[in-house]
Amino acid sequence: MATILQHGMLVDGLAKEPVADGMLIYEGKEILYAGPFCPEAAAQYPGAQVQDVRGQTIMPGLIDAHVHLTMYGKPSSVMDFLMDSATYTALKAADCAKKLLYAGFTTVRSMGDKASADYAVKRAINEGMIEGPRLLTSGKAISITGGHGDFVPGDVELDSIGETCDGVDEVRRAARDRLKNGADNIKLMATGGGNSPGPGTVSQLTEEEMRVAVEEAANRNALTAAHAIGADGIKRALRAGVRTIEHGSFLDDEGIELLLKGDHYLVPTLCAFRTIKYGPEGGVPDYVLEKIHYFATAHYAGLEKAYKAGVKIVCGTDTGTPFNCHGDGAEELEMYTKLCMSPMEAIKTATSMAAQALRQPDIGVLAAGKTADVLVVKGDVLANIALLQNKADLTIIHNGKLVTGTL
């Protein structure tokens, strides 16, 4: 039986302007119609369930291109995931996945998880065992010895979110191992980071090491992403052919030029800077706060410059990092509007642009033939994008099935 949502403001994820009196018709997983209110279109489905959503916004389900299912947003996230067993980690990851779905994120990409727990969570979601969004997996990130992702002292046997690889052959083997296990993405640590010891901007994986991972991923039509803070590491990753640059704090003019030349995307992860706001009183180590403050000195200006130059920007939150909890990611879009984007542009980073970056052609846009991942939001999100953060006011439809809401 078809469902008809009518008389809401339709934001299709692609158009520059909304449809003031919109209508969406879907049946099963498939959208049948999306556009202006059309009685003739509705008449084709005489037995449909009809819902008047006047005063609400109809829009695509949100996409988050950068989450960590095995990190939980605590100031002690690193210590917690190091000490937790693989079994408990997987249980927590399943709970985090459900929280993401119930916040309106119908598709997410995991970007480095302890015990590669995201593989098991994806399978459980796909088999209907647990609730969760469409999940694109990475397994563990690939790091150098002593690099970002290698959090464990050499004489301690603990599991981490990264696997250490030194040299082209080790990186190639690690990439192949992930692809063997069904990874949708290869995550590469191109530079240091905020939560790991050592300089945050220093380059780590070489261009040659990253290039072999890109080659292996291309053989299986998988994605590639690089954690990249420093300017040199960003450019190494881009020259190696990595598809998405995560964070990009010290992006310079040459880096922007490289982003524009190829099929590349920038994932800014502004939510990760919540650490600055809450960290001093929350117990975040001083060395982490110092580095993240330093990243911020360049991050916002670089993002604004990239946006003005026409770089393709995709929503990613780095959810799981300190004070960056699963279910709170919609604030990322509000942050974009405070910096450089219109509300419509911000929404596109988490809908059509994210779908394009992640090679998911069936989602991110409300149009006939697309998958019915839909949000119905009380109010006008273009007038107040913060409405997306009110989870109680969201009706969430994923793969054509009602997750939560009043339909």
Tab-separated table of C-alpha atoms in Angstrom:
chain	number	residue	atom	x	y	z
A	1	MET	CA	0.000	0.000	0.000
A	2	ALA	CA	1.293	3.429	-0.950
A	3	THR	CA	1.738	6.284	1.515
A	4	ILE	CA	1.076	9.895	0.528
A	5	LEU	CA	2.518	12.834	2.460
A	6	GLN	CA	0.906	16.035	1.258
A	7	HIS	CA	0.842	19.794	1.830
A	8	GLY	CA	4.265	19.916	3.516
A	9	MET	CA	7.201	22.003	2.355
A	10	LEU	CA	9.255	19.671	0.145
A	11	VAL	CA	13.060	19.989	0.259
A	12	ASP	CA	14.218	17.363	-2.219
A	13	GLY	CA	17.956	17.594	-1.418
A	14	LEU	CA	18.890	18.814	-4.889
A	15	ALA	CA	16.829	21.830	-5.966
A	16	LYS	CA	17.809	25.382	-5.022
A	17	GLU	CA	14.334	26.205	-3.752
A	18	PRO	CA	11.748	24.192	-1.818
A	19	VAL	CA	8.281	23.275	-3.043
A	20	ALA	CA	5.964	25.222	-0.747
A	21	ASP	CA	2.986	22.876	-1.155
A	22	GLY	CA	4.686	19.563	-1.733
A	23	MET	CA	3.709	15.932	-1.963
A	24	LEU	CA	5.624	12.677	-1.611
A	25	ILE	CA	4.290	9.242	-2.561
A	26	TYR	CA	6.149	6.053	-1.739
A	27	GLU	CA	5.370	2.356	-1.635
A	28	GLY	CA	7.677	-0.189	-0.079
A	29	LYS	CA	11.224	1.086	-0.461
A	30	GLU	CA	10.546	3.121	-3.580
A	31	ILE	CA	9.573	6.758	-3.989
A	32	LEU	CA	6.882	7.028	-6.675
A	33	TYR	CA	6.399	10.785	-6.803
A	34	ALA	CA	8.027	13.865	-5.264
A	35	GLY	CA	6.981	17.352	-6.249
A	36	PRO	CA	4.141	19.879	-6.011
A	37	PHE	CA	0.808	18.726	-4.590
A	38	CYS	CA	-0.876	16.883	-7.445
A	39	PRO	CA	-4.352	15.334	-7.006
A	40	GLU	CA	-3.937	13.491	-10.299
A	41	ALA	CA	-0.812	11.733	-9.021
A	42	ALA	CA	-2.544	10.835	-5.748
A	43	ALA	CA	-5.557	9.469	-7.643
A	44	GLN	CA	-3.370	6.718	-9.095
A	45	TYR	CA	-3.198	5.162	-5.606
A	46	PRO	CA	-6.816	5.010	-4.384
A	47	GLY	CA	-6.036	2.795	-1.383
A	48	ALA	CA	-3.091	4.859	-0.178
A	49	GLN	CA	-2.573	6.004	3.391
A	50	VAL	CA	-2.812	9.809	3.189
A	51	GLN	CA	-1.129	12.056	5.750
A	52	ASP	CA	-1.520	15.831	5.827
A	53	VAL	CA	1.827	17.262	6.977
A	54	ARG	CA	0.947	20.926	6.651
A	55	GLY	CA	3.411	23.129	8.543
A	56	GLN	CA	6.139	20.490	8.338
A	57	THR	CA	9.181	19.875	6.129
A	58	ILE	CA	9.528	16.751	3.969
A	59	MET	CA	13.190	16.043	3.190
A	60	PRO	CA	15.649	13.190	2.601
A	61	GLY	CA	17.070	11.207	5.485
A	62	LEU	CA	20.411	12.613	6.640
A	63	ILE	CA	23.799	11.113	5.782
A	64	ASP	CA	26.842	11.308	8.070
A	65	ALA	CA	30.058	10.429	6.266
A	66	HIS	CA	32.242	10.202	9.390
A	67	VAL	CA	31.260	8.388	12.584
A	68	HIS	CA	32.975	6.036	15.036
A	69	LEU	CA	30.566	3.416	16.324
A	70	THR	CA	32.987	2.141	18.977
A	71	MET	CA	33.720	5.514	20.533
A	72	TYR	CA	31.054	6.939	22.784
A	73	GLY	CA	31.560	10.678	23.169
A	74	LYS	CA	33.068	10.463	26.642
A	75	PRO	CA	36.130	12.540	27.553
A	76	SER	CA	37.789	9.197	28.258
A	77	SER	CA	36.750	7.658	24.923
A	78	VAL	CA	40.235	6.453	24.011
A	79	MET	CA	40.809	4.678	27.338
A	80	ASP	CA	37.307	3.194	27.269
A	81	PHE	CA	37.598	1.629	23.848
A	82	LEU	CA	41.081	0.342	24.610
A	83	MET	CA	39.923	-1.416	27.776
A	84	ASP	CA	36.543	-2.728	26.586
A	85	SER	CA	36.384	-6.303	25.329
A	86	ALA	CA	35.632	-6.889	21.654
A	87	THR	CA	32.255	-8.392	22.613
A	88	TYR	CA	31.212	-5.418	24.731
A	89	THR	CA	32.513	-3.071	22.047
A	90	ALA	CA	30.211	-4.666	19.478
A	91	LEU	CA	27.209	-4.362	21.798
A	92	LYS	CA	27.921	-0.686	22.375
A	93	ALA	CA	28.411	-0.134	18.652
A	94	ALA	CA	24.983	-1.627	17.961
A	95	ASP	CA	23.437	0.767	20.483
A	96	CYS	CA	25.260	3.720	18.893
A	97	ALA	CA	23.972	2.729	15.454
A	98	LYS	CA	20.384	2.786	16.719
A	99	LYS	CA	20.905	6.241	18.233
A	100	LEU	CA	22.118	7.550	14.888
A	101	LEU	CA	19.041	6.230	13.097
A	102	TYR	CA	16.697	7.727	15.685
A	103	ALA	CA	18.371	11.110	15.191
A	104	GLY	CA	17.413	11.098	11.502
A	105	PHE	CA	20.666	9.739	10.034
A	106	THR	CA	19.478	6.974	7.715
A	107	THR	CA	22.955	6.396	6.243
A	108	VAL	CA	26.338	6.641	7.981
A	109	ARG	CA	29.927	5.707	7.165
A	110	SER	CA	32.004	4.263	9.995
A	111	MET	CA	35.567	5.550	9.919
A	112	GLY	CA	37.734	3.303	12.061
A	113	ASP	CA	36.415	1.024	14.775
A	114	LYS	CA	37.965	-1.221	17.382
A	115	ALA	CA	37.798	-4.926	16.561
A	116	SER	CA	36.295	-3.944	13.186
A	117	ALA	CA	32.983	-4.129	15.020
A	118	ASP	CA	31.260	-2.188	12.248
A	119	TYR	CA	31.322	-5.305	10.025
A	120	ALA	CA	29.216	-7.243	12.525
A	121	VAL	CA	26.878	-4.310	13.161
A	122	LYS	CA	26.253	-3.884	9.432
A	123	ARG	CA	25.441	-7.559	9.036
A	124	ALA	CA	23.074	-7.497	12.017
A	125	ILE	CA	21.275	-4.438	10.604
A	126	ASN	CA	21.002	-5.928	7.128
A	127	GLU	CA	19.629	-9.195	8.521
A	128	GLY	CA	17.026	-7.354	10.597
A	129	MET	CA	18.465	-8.406	13.959
A	130	ILE	CA	18.950	-4.836	15.207
A	131	GLU	CA	17.811	-1.356	14.230
A	132	GLY	CA	20.288	0.921	12.537
A	133	PRO	CA	20.988	3.074	9.513
A	134	ARG	CA	22.407	1.992	6.191
A	135	LEU	CA	26.007	1.427	7.238
A	136	LEU	CA	29.135	1.777	5.136
A	137	THR	CA	32.077	0.128	6.872
A	138	SER	CA	35.830	0.681	7.090
A	139	GLY	CA	36.982	-1.797	9.712
A	140	LYS	CA	40.129	-0.549	11.408
A	141	ALA	CA	41.923	2.505	10.084
A	142	ILE	CA	45.391	2.058	8.566
A	143	SER	CA	48.109	3.888	10.499
A	144	ILE	CA	51.895	3.890	10.730
A	145	THR	CA	53.675	2.597	13.811
A	146	GLY	CA	53.336	5.325	16.420
A	147	GLY	CA	50.851	7.217	14.257
A	148	HIS	CA	47.283	8.399	14.736
A	149	GLY	CA	45.322	5.238	15.405
A	150	ASP	CA	48.231	3.462	17.092
A	151	PHE	CA	47.210	4.333	20.647
A	152	VAL	CA	48.726	1.284	22.333
A	153	PRO	CA	52.250	1.238	23.882
A	154	GLY	CA	54.512	-1.306	22.217
A	155	ASP	CA	54.706	-3.596	25.239
A	156	VAL	CA	50.940	-3.677	25.875
A	157	GLU	CA	48.488	-5.990	24.110
A	158	LEU	CA	45.274	-4.025	23.649
A	159	ASP	CA	43.009	-3.604	20.643
A	160	SER	CA	42.680	-0.186	19.003
A	161	ILE	CA	40.803	1.491	16.158
A	162	GLY	CA	43.853	1.333	13.916
A	163	GLU	CA	46.204	-1.251	12.435
A	164	THR	CA	49.846	-0.289	12.095
A	165	CYS	CA	51.376	-0.738	8.664
A	166	ASP	CA	54.830	0.368	7.549
A	167	GLY	CA	55.660	0.303	3.869
A	168	VAL	CA	53.772	-0.222	0.653
A	169	ASP	CA	53.467	-3.993	0.961
A	170	GLU	CA	51.976	-3.867	4.461
A	171	VAL	CA	49.445	-1.216	3.435
A	172	ARG	CA	48.456	-3.222	0.355
A	173	ARG	CA	47.943	-6.342	2.465
A	174	ALA	CA	45.857	-4.406	5.009
A	175	ALA	CA	43.694	-2.867	2.275
A	176	ARG	CA	43.112	-6.289	0.733
A	177	ASP	CA	42.224	-7.722	4.132
A	178	ARG	CA	39.538	-5.087	4.621
A	179	LEU	CA	38.115	-5.638	1.168
A	180	LYS	CA	38.081	-9.405	1.796
A	181	ASN	CA	35.901	-8.715	4.832
A	182	GLY	CA	33.491	-6.555	2.849
A	183	ALA	CA	34.675	-3.068	3.783
A	184	ASP	CA	32.998	-0.283	1.839
A	185	ASN	CA	35.802	2.166	2.588
A	186	ILE	CA	39.526	2.201	3.342
A	187	LYS	CA	40.405	4.722	6.089
A	188	LEU	CA	43.978	6.050	5.958
A	189	MET	CA	45.754	8.101	8.607
A	190	ALA	CA	47.661	10.687	6.572
A	191	THR	CA	48.681	12.820	9.575
A	192	GLY	CA	48.658	12.953	13.345
A	193	GLY	CA	45.491	13.850	15.223
A	194	GLY	CA	44.040	15.388	18.334
A	195	ASN	CA	43.443	12.346	20.508
A	196	SER	CA	46.745	10.568	19.871
A	197	PRO	CA	50.183	11.456	21.229
A	198	GLY	CA	52.615	13.375	19.058
A	199	PRO	CA	52.282	16.347	16.707
A	200	GLY	CA	48.855	16.602	15.114
A	201	THR	CA	49.929	18.116	11.813
A	202	VAL	CA	52.910	15.911	10.945
A	203	SER	CA	52.556	13.699	7.864
A	204	GLN	CA	52.486	9.956	8.483
A	205	LEU	CA	51.488	7.567	5.685
A	206	THR	CA	53.451	8.374	2.539
A	207	GLU	CA	51.912	9.209	-0.816
A	208	GLU	CA	53.080	5.835	-2.171
A	209	GLU	CA	51.545	3.948	0.767
A	210	MET	CA	48.212	5.672	0.300
A	211	ARG	CA	48.273	5.183	-3.463
A	212	VAL	CA	48.381	1.389	-3.190
A	213	ALA	CA	45.353	1.500	-0.886
A	214	VAL	CA	43.540	3.658	-3.442
A	215	GLU	CA	44.443	1.170	-6.190
A	216	GLU	CA	43.175	-1.795	-4.205
A	217	ALA	CA	39.949	0.031	-3.307
A	218	ALA	CA	39.368	0.963	-6.955
A	219	ASN	CA	39.610	-2.703	-7.924
A	220	ARG	CA	36.551	-3.384	-5.747
A	221	ASN	CA	34.749	-0.051	-6.299
A	222	ALA	CA	35.320	0.820	-2.645
A	223	LEU	CA	35.767	4.304	-1.222
A	224	THR	CA	38.886	5.833	0.317
A	225	ALA	CA	39.185	8.471	3.020
A	226	ALA	CA	42.127	10.135	4.710
A	227	HIS	CA	42.304	11.610	8.185
A	228	ALA	CA	44.366	14.672	7.292
A	229	ILE	CA	45.088	17.666	9.546
A	230	GLY	CA	48.355	19.150	8.233
A	231	ALA	CA	48.715	20.761	4.814
A	232	ASP	CA	51.378	18.360	3.539
A	233	GLY	CA	49.405	15.272	4.551
A	234	ILE	CA	46.266	16.638	2.890
A	235	LYS	CA	48.134	17.120	-0.372
A	236	ARG	CA	49.818	13.720	-0.175
A	237	ALA	CA	46.423	12.087	0.163
A	238	LEU	CA	44.965	14.036	-2.742
A	239	ARG	CA	47.908	13.282	-5.020
A	240	ALA	CA	47.489	9.618	-4.098
A	241	GLY	CA	43.882	9.787	-5.291
A	242	VAL	CA	42.054	9.549	-1.948
A	243	ARG	CA	38.391	10.430	-2.443
A	244	THR	CA	37.459	12.231	0.789
A	245	ILE	CA	39.622	14.402	3.021
A	246	GLU	CA	38.513	14.206	6.649
A	247	HIS	CA	38.948	17.329	8.802
A	248	GLY	CA	41.378	19.220	6.512
A	249	SER	CA	42.285	21.747	9.196
A	250	PHE	CA	45.354	23.276	7.550
A	251	LEU	CA	44.046	23.163	3.995
A	252	ASP	CA	46.023	25.643	1.882
A	253	ASP	CA	45.575	27.105	-1.600
A	254	GLU	CA	47.419	24.231	-3.275
A	255	GLY	CA	45.261	21.745	-1.398
A	256	ILE	CA	42.104	23.542	-2.518
A	257	GLU	CA	43.355	23.421	-6.110
A	258	LEU	CA	43.946	19.668	-5.828
A	259	LEU	CA	40.471	19.157	-4.339
A	260	LEU	CA	38.945	21.001	-7.278
A	261	LYS	CA	40.946	19.135	-9.930
A	262	GLY	CA	39.822	15.619	-9.112
A	263	ASP	CA	36.780	13.791	-7.826
A	264	HIS	CA	37.475	14.769	-4.226
A	265	TYR	CA	35.359	15.921	-1.283
A	266	LEU	CA	36.045	17.697	2.008
A	267	VAL	CA	34.448	16.392	5.217
A	268	PRO	CA	34.982	19.173	7.806
A	269	THR	CA	33.724	17.479	11.044
A	270	LEU	CA	33.052	20.708	12.955
A	271	CYS	CA	31.287	18.781	15.726
A	272	ALA	CA	34.702	17.487	16.800
A	273	PHE	CA	35.475	20.978	18.109
A	274	ARG	CA	32.948	20.481	20.903
A	275	THR	CA	36.002	19.288	22.809
A	276	ILE	CA	37.112	22.921	23.121
A	277	LYS	CA	33.795	23.957	24.629
A	278	TYR	CA	33.445	21.163	27.181
A	279	GLY	CA	36.908	19.692	27.523
A	280	PRO	CA	38.593	21.770	30.255
A	281	GLU	CA	35.979	20.851	32.844
A	282	GLY	CA	35.274	17.434	31.361
A	283	GLY	CA	38.626	15.806	31.909
A	284	VAL	CA	40.072	15.888	28.391
A	285	PRO	CA	43.892	15.755	28.622
A	286	ASP	CA	45.675	19.080	28.245
A	287	TYR	CA	47.742	17.876	25.287
A	288	VAL	CA	44.529	17.052	23.377
A	289	LEU	CA	42.999	20.451	24.107
A	290	GLU	CA	46.162	22.257	23.053
A	291	LYS	CA	46.237	20.491	19.706
A	292	ILE	CA	42.554	20.988	18.978
A	293	HIS	CA	42.803	24.691	19.844
A	294	TYR	CA	45.689	24.850	17.378
A	295	PHE	CA	43.706	23.051	14.667
A	296	ALA	CA	40.893	25.573	15.111
A	297	THR	CA	43.208	28.490	14.346
A	298	ALA	CA	43.138	27.431	10.685
A	299	HIS	CA	40.155	25.097	10.325
A	300	TYR	CA	37.259	27.545	10.047
A	301	ALA	CA	39.056	29.955	7.721
A	302	GLY	CA	40.180	27.074	5.506
A	303	LEU	CA	36.676	25.666	5.275
A	304	GLU	CA	35.193	29.030	4.358
A	305	LYS	CA	37.858	29.549	1.699
A	306	ALA	CA	37.261	26.073	0.282
A	307	TYR	CA	33.508	26.674	0.180
A	308	LYS	CA	33.940	29.964	-1.689
A	309	ALA	CA	36.267	28.256	-4.167
A	310	GLY	CA	33.633	25.630	-4.968
A	311	VAL	CA	35.060	22.602	-3.148
A	312	LYS	CA	32.468	19.851	-2.668
A	313	ILE	CA	31.685	19.696	1.062
A	314	VAL	CA	30.089	16.695	2.772
A	315	CYS	CA	28.584	16.383	6.232
A	316	GLY	CA	30.654	14.332	8.649
A	317	THR	CA	30.663	14.754	12.403
A	318	ASP	CA	33.455	12.558	13.842
A	319	THR	CA	30.786	11.309	16.222
A	320	GLY	CA	32.224	9.353	19.118
A	321	THR	CA	35.056	11.765	19.902
A	322	PRO	CA	34.920	13.596	23.273
A	323	PHE	CA	31.557	15.354	23.885
A	324	ASN	CA	30.478	14.355	20.377
A	325	CYS	CA	27.738	11.844	21.120
A	326	HIS	CA	25.752	9.595	18.802
A	327	GLY	CA	22.431	11.258	18.050
A	328	ASP	CA	23.682	14.856	18.255
A	329	GLY	CA	25.133	15.133	14.763
A	330	ALA	CA	22.510	17.417	13.225
A	331	GLU	CA	24.244	20.352	14.898
A	332	GLU	CA	26.939	20.011	12.223
A	333	LEU	CA	24.528	21.554	9.711
A	334	GLU	CA	23.726	24.486	11.988
A	335	MET	CA	27.474	25.081	12.365
A	336	TYR	CA	27.833	25.328	8.578
A	337	THR	CA	25.149	28.001	8.428
A	338	LYS	CA	26.906	30.035	11.103
A	339	LEU	CA	30.112	29.943	9.090
A	340	CYS	CA	29.410	30.224	5.385
A	341	MET	CA	26.389	28.323	4.034
A	342	SER	CA	22.691	28.892	3.558
A	343	PRO	CA	20.410	26.349	5.267
A	344	MET	CA	19.643	24.744	1.896
A	345	GLU	CA	23.348	24.371	1.097
A	346	ALA	CA	23.988	22.876	4.520
A	347	ILE	CA	21.197	20.324	4.013
A	348	LYS	CA	22.700	19.297	0.671
A	349	THR	CA	25.991	18.416	2.385
A	350	ALA	CA	24.058	15.737	4.300
A	351	THR	CA	21.820	14.618	1.426
A	352	SER	CA	22.645	14.789	-2.297
A	353	MET	CA	26.320	15.770	-1.944
A	354	ALA	CA	26.991	13.088	0.664
A	355	ALA	CA	25.231	10.474	-1.474
A	356	GLN	CA	27.399	11.481	-4.419
A	357	ALA	CA	30.611	11.320	-2.383
A	358	LEU	CA	29.723	7.896	-0.985
A	359	ARG	CA	28.557	6.542	-4.361
A	360	GLN	CA	25.029	5.905	-3.143
A	361	PRO	CA	22.926	6.967	-6.147
A	362	ASP	CA	19.628	5.690	-4.739
A	363	ILE	CA	19.528	7.965	-1.683
A	364	GLY	CA	20.040	11.612	-0.731
A	365	VAL	CA	17.330	12.980	-3.047
A	366	LEU	CA	13.544	12.762	-2.997
A	367	ALA	CA	12.653	11.755	-6.550
A	368	ALA	CA	10.765	8.981	-8.303
A	369	GLY	CA	12.774	5.770	-8.303
A	370	LYS	CA	14.917	6.683	-5.303
A	371	THR	CA	14.894	4.824	-1.982
A	372	ALA	CA	12.356	6.075	0.553
A	373	ASP	CA	14.677	7.458	3.230
A	374	VAL	CA	12.618	10.399	4.433
A	375	LEU	CA	12.397	12.846	7.311
A	376	VAL	CA	9.273	14.782	8.182
A	377	VAL	CA	10.241	17.641	10.492
A	378	LYS	CA	7.833	19.814	12.460
A	379	GLY	CA	8.352	23.360	11.217
A	380	ASP	CA	10.354	25.035	8.467
A	381	VAL	CA	13.945	23.793	8.551
A	382	LEU	CA	15.054	26.472	6.097
A	383	ALA	CA	13.931	29.137	8.544
A	384	ASN	CA	15.415	27.282	11.521
A	385	ILE	CA	17.838	24.476	10.706
A	386	ALA	CA	18.229	23.727	14.415
A	387	LEU	CA	14.825	21.998	14.210
A	388	LEU	CA	16.713	18.958	12.917
A	389	GLN	CA	18.184	18.571	16.399
A	390	ASN	CA	14.747	18.091	18.005
A	391	LYS	CA	14.561	14.312	17.772
A	392	ALA	CA	11.073	14.223	19.314
A	393	ASP	CA	9.808	16.287	16.365
A	394	LEU	CA	11.149	13.983	13.659
A	395	THR	CA	9.234	11.376	11.743
A	396	ILE	CA	11.854	9.019	10.322
A	397	ILE	CA	11.228	6.668	7.400
A	398	HIS	CA	14.073	4.329	6.415
A	399	ASN	CA	13.816	2.018	3.414
A	400	GLY	CA	10.109	2.836	3.308
A	401	LYS	CA	9.491	1.705	6.893
A	402	LEU	CA	8.382	4.009	9.696
A	403	VAL	CA	11.124	4.132	12.354
A	404	THR	CA	9.638	6.737	14.661
A	405	GLY	CA	7.000	9.446	14.376
A	406	THR	CA	3.264	9.903	13.996
A	407	LEU	CA	2.369	8.605	10.520
